[in-house]
XYZ file of C-alpha atoms in Angstrom:
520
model
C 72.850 151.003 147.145
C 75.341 151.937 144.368
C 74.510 151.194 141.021
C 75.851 147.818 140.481
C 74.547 146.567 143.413
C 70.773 147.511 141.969
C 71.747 145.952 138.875
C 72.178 142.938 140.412
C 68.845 143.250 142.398
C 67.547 143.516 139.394
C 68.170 140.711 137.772
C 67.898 138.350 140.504
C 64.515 139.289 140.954
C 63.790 138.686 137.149
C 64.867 134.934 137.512
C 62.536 134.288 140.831
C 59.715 136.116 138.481
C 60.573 133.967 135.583
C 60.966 130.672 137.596
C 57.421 131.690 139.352
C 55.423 131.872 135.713
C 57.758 128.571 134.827
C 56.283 126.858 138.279
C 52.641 128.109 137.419
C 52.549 126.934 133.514
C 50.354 123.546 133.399
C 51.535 123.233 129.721
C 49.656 124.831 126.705
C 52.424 122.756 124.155
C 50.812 119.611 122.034
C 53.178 117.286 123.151
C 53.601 113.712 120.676
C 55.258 110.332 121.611
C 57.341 109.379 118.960
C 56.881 105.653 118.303
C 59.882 104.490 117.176
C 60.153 101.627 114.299
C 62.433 98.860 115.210
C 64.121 96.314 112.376
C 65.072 93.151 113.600
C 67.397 91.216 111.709
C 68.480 88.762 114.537
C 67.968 86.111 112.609
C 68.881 87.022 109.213
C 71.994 86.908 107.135
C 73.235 90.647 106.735
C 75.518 89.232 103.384
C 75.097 87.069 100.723
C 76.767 85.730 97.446
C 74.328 84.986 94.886
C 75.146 83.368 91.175
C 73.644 86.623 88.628
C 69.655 86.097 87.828
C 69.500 83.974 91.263
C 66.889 85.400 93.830
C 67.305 87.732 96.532
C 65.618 86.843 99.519
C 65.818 88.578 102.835
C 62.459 88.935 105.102
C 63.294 91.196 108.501
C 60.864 91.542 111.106
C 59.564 95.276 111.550
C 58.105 96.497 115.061
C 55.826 99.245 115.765
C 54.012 100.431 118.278
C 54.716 97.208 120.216
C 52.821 95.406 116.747
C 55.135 93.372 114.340
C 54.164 94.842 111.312
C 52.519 92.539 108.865
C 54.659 91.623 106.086
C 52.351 91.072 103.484
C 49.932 94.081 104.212
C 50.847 96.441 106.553
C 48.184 97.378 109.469
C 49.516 101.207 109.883
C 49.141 103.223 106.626
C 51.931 105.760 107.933
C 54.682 103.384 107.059
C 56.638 102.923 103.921
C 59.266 100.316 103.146
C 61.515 100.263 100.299
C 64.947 98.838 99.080
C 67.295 99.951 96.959
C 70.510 98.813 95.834
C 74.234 100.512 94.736
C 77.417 99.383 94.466
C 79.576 98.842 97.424
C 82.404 101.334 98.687
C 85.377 100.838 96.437
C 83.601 99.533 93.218
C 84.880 102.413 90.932
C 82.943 103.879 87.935
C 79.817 102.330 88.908
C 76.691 104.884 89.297
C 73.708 102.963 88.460
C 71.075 102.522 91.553
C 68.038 100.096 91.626
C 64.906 100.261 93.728
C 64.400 96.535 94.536
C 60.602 96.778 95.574
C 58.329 98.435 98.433
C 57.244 95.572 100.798
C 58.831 94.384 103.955
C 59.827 91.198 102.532
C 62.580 91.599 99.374
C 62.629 88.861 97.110
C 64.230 90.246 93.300
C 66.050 88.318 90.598
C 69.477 89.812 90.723
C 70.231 90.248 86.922
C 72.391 93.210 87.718
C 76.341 93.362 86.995
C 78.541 90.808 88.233
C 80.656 92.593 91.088
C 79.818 93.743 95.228
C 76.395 96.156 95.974
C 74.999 97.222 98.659
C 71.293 96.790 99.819
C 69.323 99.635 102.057
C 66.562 98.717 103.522
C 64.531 101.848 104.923
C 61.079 102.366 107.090
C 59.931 105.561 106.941
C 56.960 107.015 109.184
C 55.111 109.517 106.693
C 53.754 110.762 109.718
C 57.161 112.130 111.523
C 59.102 111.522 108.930
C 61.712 109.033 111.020
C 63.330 106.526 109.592
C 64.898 103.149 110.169
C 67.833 101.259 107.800
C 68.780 98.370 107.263
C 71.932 97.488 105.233
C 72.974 94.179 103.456
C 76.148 93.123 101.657
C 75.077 91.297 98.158
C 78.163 90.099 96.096
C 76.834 88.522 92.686
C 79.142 86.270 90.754
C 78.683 84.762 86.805
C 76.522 82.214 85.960
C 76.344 82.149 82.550
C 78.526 79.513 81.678
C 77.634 76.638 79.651
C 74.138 76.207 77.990
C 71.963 76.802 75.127
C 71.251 80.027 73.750
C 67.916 81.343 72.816
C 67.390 84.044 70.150
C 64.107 85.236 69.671
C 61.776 88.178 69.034
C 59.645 90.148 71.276
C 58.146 93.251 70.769
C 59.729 93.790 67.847
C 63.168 93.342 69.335
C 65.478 91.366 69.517
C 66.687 89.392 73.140
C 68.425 86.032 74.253
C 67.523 83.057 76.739
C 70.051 80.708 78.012
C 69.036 76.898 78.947
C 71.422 75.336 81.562
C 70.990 71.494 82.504
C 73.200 68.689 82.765
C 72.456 67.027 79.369
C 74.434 70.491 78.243
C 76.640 71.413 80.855
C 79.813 69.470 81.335
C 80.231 70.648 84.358
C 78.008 69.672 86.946
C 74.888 71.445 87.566
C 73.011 71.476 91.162
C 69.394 72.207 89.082
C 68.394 73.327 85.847
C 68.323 76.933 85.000
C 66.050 78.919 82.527
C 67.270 82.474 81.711
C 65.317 84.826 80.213
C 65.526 88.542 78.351
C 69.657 88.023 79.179
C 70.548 91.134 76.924
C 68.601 93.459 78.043
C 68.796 92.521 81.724
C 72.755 93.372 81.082
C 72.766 96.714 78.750
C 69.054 97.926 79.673
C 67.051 97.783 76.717
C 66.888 94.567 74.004
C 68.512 94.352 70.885
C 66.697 96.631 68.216
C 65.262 94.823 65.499
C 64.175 91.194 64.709
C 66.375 88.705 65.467
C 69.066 87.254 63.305
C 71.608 84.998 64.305
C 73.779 84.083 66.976
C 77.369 82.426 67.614
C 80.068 81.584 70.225
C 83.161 82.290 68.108
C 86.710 80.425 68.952
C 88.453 82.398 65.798
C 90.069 84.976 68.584
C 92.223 81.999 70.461
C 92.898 84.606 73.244
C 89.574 85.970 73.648
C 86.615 84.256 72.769
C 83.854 86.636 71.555
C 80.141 86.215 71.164
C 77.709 87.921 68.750
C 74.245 88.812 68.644
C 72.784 89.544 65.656
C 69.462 91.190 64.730
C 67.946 92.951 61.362
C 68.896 96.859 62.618
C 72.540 95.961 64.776
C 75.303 93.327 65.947
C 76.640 93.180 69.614
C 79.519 91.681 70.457
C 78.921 90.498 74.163
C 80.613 89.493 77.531
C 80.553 85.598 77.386
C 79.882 85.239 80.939
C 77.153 88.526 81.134
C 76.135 89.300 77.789
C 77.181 93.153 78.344
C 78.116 94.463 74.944
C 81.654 95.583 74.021
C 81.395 96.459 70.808
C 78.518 97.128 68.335
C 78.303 99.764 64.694
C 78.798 102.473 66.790
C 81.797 101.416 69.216
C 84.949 99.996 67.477
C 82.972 96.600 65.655
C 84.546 98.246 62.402
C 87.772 99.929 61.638
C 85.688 101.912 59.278
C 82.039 102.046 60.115
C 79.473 100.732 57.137
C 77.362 103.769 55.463
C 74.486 101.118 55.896
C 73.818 98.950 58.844
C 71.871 96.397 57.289
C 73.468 92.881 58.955
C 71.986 89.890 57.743
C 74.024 87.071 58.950
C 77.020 86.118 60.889
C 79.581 83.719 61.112
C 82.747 82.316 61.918
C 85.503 79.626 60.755
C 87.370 76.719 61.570
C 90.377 79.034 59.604
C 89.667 81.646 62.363
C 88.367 83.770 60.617
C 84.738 85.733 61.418
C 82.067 86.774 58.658
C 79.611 89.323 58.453
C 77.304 90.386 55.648
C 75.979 93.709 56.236
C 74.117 95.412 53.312
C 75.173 93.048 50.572
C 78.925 92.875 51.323
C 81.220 90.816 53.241
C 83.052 91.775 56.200
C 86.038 89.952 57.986
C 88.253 89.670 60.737
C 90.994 87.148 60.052
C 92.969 86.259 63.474
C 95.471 84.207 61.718
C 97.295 87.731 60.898
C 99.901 88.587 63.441
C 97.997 91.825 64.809
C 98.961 93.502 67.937
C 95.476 94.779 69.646
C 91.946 94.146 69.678
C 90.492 93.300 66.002
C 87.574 94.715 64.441
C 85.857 93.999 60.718
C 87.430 95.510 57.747
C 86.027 97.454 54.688
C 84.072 95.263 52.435
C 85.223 92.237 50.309
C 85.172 93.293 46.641
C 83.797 91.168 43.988
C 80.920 90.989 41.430
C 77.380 89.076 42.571
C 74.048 89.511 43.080
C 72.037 89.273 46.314
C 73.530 86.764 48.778
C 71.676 83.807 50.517
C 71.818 84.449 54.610
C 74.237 81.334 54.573
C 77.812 80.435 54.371
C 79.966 77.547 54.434
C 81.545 76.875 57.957
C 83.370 74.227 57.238
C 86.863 74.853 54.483
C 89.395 73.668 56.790
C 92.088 71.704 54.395
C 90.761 74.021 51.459
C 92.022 76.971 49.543
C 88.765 78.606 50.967
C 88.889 81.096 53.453
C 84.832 81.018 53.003
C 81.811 80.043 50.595
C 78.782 81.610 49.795
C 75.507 81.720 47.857
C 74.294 84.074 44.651
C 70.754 84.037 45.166
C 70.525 86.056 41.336
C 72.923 83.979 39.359
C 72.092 81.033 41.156
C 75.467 79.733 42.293
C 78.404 78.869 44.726
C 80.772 81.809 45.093
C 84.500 81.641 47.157
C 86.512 83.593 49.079
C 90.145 82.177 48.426
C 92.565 81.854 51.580
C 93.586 85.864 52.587
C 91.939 86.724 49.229
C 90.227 90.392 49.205
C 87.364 89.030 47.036
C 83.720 87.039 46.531
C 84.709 85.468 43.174
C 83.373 82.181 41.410
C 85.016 78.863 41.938
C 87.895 78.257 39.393
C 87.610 74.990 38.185
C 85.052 73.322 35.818
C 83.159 70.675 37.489
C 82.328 67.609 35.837
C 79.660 66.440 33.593
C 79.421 63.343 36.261
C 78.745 65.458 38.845
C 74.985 65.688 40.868
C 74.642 69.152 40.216
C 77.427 72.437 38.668
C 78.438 74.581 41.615
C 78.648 77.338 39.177
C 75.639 77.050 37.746
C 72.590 75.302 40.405
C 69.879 77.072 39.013
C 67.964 76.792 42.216
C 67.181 78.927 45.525
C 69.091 78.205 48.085
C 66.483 78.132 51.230
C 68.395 76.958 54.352
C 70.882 74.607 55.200
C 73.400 72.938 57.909
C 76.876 70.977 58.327
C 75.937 67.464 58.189
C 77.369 63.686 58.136
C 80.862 63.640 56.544
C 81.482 67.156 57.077
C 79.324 67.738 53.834
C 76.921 70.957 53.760
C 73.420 70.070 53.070
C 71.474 72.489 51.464
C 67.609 72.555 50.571
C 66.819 74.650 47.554
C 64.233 75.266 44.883
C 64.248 75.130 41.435
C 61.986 77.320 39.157
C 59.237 74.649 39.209
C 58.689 75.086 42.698
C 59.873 71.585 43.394
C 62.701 70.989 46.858
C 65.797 69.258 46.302
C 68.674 68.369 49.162
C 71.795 68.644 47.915
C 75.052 68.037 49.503
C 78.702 69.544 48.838
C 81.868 68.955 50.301
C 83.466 72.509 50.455
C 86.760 71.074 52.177
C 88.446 69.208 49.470
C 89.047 72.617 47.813
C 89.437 72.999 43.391
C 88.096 69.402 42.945
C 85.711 68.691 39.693
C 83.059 67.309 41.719
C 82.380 69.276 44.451
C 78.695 68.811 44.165
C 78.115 65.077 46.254
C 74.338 64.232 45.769
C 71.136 65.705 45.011
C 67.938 64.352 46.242
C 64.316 64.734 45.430
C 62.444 66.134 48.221
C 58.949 65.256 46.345
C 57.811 62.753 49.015
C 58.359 64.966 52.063
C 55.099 66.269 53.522
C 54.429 70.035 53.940
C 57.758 70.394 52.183
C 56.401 73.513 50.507
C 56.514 75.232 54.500
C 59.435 73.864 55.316
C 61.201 76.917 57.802
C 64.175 75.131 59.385
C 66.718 72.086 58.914
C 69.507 70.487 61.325
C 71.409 67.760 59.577
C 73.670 65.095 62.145
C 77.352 64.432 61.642
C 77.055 60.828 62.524
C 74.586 59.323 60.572
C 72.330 59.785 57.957
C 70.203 62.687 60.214
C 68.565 65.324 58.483
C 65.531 67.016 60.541
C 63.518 69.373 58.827
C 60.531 71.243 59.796
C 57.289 72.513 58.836
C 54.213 74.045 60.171
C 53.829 72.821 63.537
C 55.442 68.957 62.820
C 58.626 67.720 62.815
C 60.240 64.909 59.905
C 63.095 63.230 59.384
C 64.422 62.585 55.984
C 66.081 59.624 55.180
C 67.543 60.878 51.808
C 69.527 57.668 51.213
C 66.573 55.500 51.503
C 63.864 58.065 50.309
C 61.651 57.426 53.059
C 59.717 59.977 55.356
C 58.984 59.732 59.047
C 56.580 62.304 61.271
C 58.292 62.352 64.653
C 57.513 64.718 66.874
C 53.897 67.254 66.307
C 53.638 70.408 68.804
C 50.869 70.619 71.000
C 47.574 72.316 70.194
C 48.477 76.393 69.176
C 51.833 76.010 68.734
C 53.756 76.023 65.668
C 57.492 75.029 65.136
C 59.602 78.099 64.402
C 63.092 76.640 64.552
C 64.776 73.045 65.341
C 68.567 72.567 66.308
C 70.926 69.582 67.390
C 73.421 70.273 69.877
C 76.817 70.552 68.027
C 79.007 73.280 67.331
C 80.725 74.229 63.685
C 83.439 72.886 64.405
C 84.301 69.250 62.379
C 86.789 67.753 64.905
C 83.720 65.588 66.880
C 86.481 64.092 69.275
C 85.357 63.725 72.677
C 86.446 66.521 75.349
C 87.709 68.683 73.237
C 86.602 72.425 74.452
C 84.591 73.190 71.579
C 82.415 69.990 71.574
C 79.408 70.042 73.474
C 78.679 67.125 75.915
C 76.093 64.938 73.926
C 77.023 66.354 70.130
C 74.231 65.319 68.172
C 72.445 63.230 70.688
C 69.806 66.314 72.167
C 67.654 67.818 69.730
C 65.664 71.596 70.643
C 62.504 72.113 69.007
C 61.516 76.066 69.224
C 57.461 76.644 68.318
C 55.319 79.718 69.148
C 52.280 80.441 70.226
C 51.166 83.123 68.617
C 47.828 84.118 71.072
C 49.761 83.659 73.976
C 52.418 85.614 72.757
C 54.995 82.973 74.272
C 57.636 80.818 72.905
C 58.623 77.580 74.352
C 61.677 75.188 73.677
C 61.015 71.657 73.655
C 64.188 69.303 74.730
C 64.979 65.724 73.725
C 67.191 63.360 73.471
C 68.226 61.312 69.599
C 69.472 58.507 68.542
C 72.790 60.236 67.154
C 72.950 57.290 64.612
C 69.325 56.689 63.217
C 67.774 59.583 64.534
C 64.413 58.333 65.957
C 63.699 60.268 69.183
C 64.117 58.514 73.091
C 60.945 58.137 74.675
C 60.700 59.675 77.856
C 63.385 61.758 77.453
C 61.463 65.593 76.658
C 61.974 68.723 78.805
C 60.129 72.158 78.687
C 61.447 75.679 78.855
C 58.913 78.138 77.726
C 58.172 82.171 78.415
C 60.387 83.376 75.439
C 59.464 85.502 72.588
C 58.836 84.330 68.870
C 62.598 82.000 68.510
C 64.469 82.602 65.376
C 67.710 80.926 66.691
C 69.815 78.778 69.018
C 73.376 77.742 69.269
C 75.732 76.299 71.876
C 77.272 78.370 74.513
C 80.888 76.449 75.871
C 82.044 76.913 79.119
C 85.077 79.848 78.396
């Protein structure tokens, strides 16, 4: 043979070899079957629109090794479930991913951001390290529209709950909803500090802007989500404050909005042709003392732009219209009068917008003793601004009084102390125990459902649907760590409660405030 001719002998006598040893080998490998994990989602929606803090629910059916796998506790140790969620393809600028939970069964309030996510559901066999998906469209849409806001203290921080029934909403609800721990559900960590106050302001006619308001910050918040915009350190001052020390804010019928932040007074006044979004300008100048957490709401028809309280010299202080400072009121007020705007000589502890459009204000003079006093604030430079002033003597537990609402249609003025709750019929000096929390609770705040604004005509958008005829009654427990909101209706004219009318909404924090939340 020539040499390529034994080359090829060769080598075909190397494969018979080789397929001989192939043909001889019984098998020394450690072969494994690889059960596979099956989800069935036959009978399961694979997309769903949800209203935000609704709940998830989607339970698919997992096989293994022939077994459906038990949803509640799992029979092989080897598997592991989880979900997680993501936005959708095409939602830009959107990072943020959430593990949903680890069972078979998903079932998660959806607080996240209002647009279109995805939802992964995966098996995986530690063992092999296979896997199985599962993926689920999950479009969540606002609902935070119209209800009552919550403002309240846990932890040290500050968060908000929203009520939603249809004794608030004027729009028709399908069932009650209780939201709770709003803010931080939408920006990922509560407000820092105690809580302050809270509004729904309609000074910015072309967009309406809500604030939250605690002892260490303000947001400015998303109507429909509560995601903050703005707060000290984003754009909620031209010129940010060396201090940020707010204590209270507020808005206008004048559209205008208030803030008092270390002592001084802040404003944004949207009656100023402006092109742009608005933010608070430097302080207010003036000469006072230490300020009450209060100010007038209601000027419209004055030359007030706003009023407020000197806590040292004891008196009412103004704001003229587009004036740049806190100054006393000009003119001298009569010897007639109840009591000298310029000169009350009393502490001004709390107060509200009441019957006639007239603030009523509780305050106490250097004996210790309570008075309710009344001033009309909208009839501008008039000699008797001051309307009434009425002993409080015969008003139990008046010395722990912690919070007033006052009606605008009737002679209504609620005040509370401890853990009962009075009404004060100042005209006819008369006293009435109405309403006492159960055992463990104290009150902590009371509020009618109205709004600051003074035009009460029916369906206009900033009127709530019963104004003045559903009173909230916040108390605390303070073992139980839990704060609960008692609901019920009023007689909007006399003001005795209607029986069989209460509702319940607890698992809040320690409640400091509530206000009305329109539908805009």
């Amino acid at each position: 043979m020539n040499g390529k001719k034994i080359l090829n002998f060769l080598i075909l006598l190397s494969g018979i070899i080789l397929l001989a040893s192939c043909a001889k080998d019984k098998g020394n490998y450690d072969y494994k079957t690889l059960n596979p994990v099956t989800i069935d989602i036959e009978n399961v929606a694979i997309s769903y629109g949800l209203e935000r803090f609704d709940i998830l629910e989607i339970s698919p059916k997992v096989m293994y090794k022939g077994e459906k796998v038990d949803p509640v506790k799992s029979q092989f140790s080897e598997l592991k479930f989880s979900w997680e969620m993501y936005p959708a393809a095409g939602v830009q600028g959107i990072t943020e991913r959430y593990i949903l939970s680890d069972s078979i069964a998903l079932k998660a309030e959806m607080s996240q951001r209002e647009l279109s996510w995805e939802v992964l559901f995966t098996v995986t066999n530690t063992t092999t390290g296979i896997k199985a998906f599962s993926k689920f469209d999950v479009k969540i849409t606002p609902s935070l529209a119209e209800g009552w806001m919550v403002l309240y203290e846990r932890d040290g921080k500050t968060d908000v709950g929203l009520i939603a029934n249809n004794e608030i909403s004027k729009a028709q609800l399908k069932k009650e909803k209780l939201f709770l721990d709003i803010y931080s559900a939408s920006n990922g960590t509560p407000l820092p500090g105690t809580p302050g106050s809270l509004i729904f302001s309609s000074a910015n006619l072309s967009a309406k802007r809500l604030y939250v308001q605690s002892s260490q910050e303000i947001a400015m918040v998303v109507s429909g989500t509560f995601q903050k915009v703005f707060d000290y350190n984003q754009s909620l001052f031209w010129s940010k404050p060396a201090s940020t020390a707010p204590i209270l804010i507020k808005a206008t019928e004048g559209r205008k909005e208030f803030l008092i932040n270390n002592n001084k007074v802040h404003m944004i006044d949207y009656t100023a042709l402006v092109q742009g979004e608005r933010a608070f300008g430097d302080a207010l100048g003036g000469t006072y003392g230490t300020l009450a957490p209060w100010m007038s709401t209601s000027t419209l028809g004055a030359p007030f732009d706003a009023i407020f309280y000197d806590q040292t010299n004891k008196k009412f202080m103004k704001l003229i219209t587009r004036g740049s400072e806190i100054v006393p009121i000009s003119t001298t007020q009569a010897v007639t009068a109840p009591f000298d705007v310029n000169n009350v000589g009393m502490e001004l502890l709390m107060g509200d917008m009441g019957w006639n459009n007239l603030e009523y204000l509780v305050m106490k003079d250097n004996a210790n003793k309570h008075w309710l006093l009344t001033a009309n604030f909208r009839g501008g430079e008039i000699p008797n601004i001051g309307k009434a002033k009425y002993d409080m003597s015969i008003c139990p537990e008046v010395a722990n009084i912690n919070s007033v609402t006052a009606g605008y249609l009737g002679e209504i003025f609620y005040y509370s102390a401890n853990n009962h709750l009075y009404q004060f019929k100042y005209l006819q000096n008369t006293v009435g125990q109405l309403w006492t929390a159960p055992a463990g609770e104290t009150i902590t705040n009371i509020a009618l459902q109205k709004y600051y604004y003074t035009n009460h005509a029916p369906g206009i958008p900033f009127d709530p649907k019963n104004p003045c005829k559903v009173l909230y009654i916040a108390t605390y427990n303070e073992s139980k760590k839990v704060g609960t909101v008692y609901q019920v209706e009023v007689n909007q004219t006399e003001g005795s409660l209607v029986p069989g009318t209460q509702k319940e909404y607890t698992g809040f924090g320690k409640i400091k405030a509530m206000a009305w939340k329109p539908l805009i």
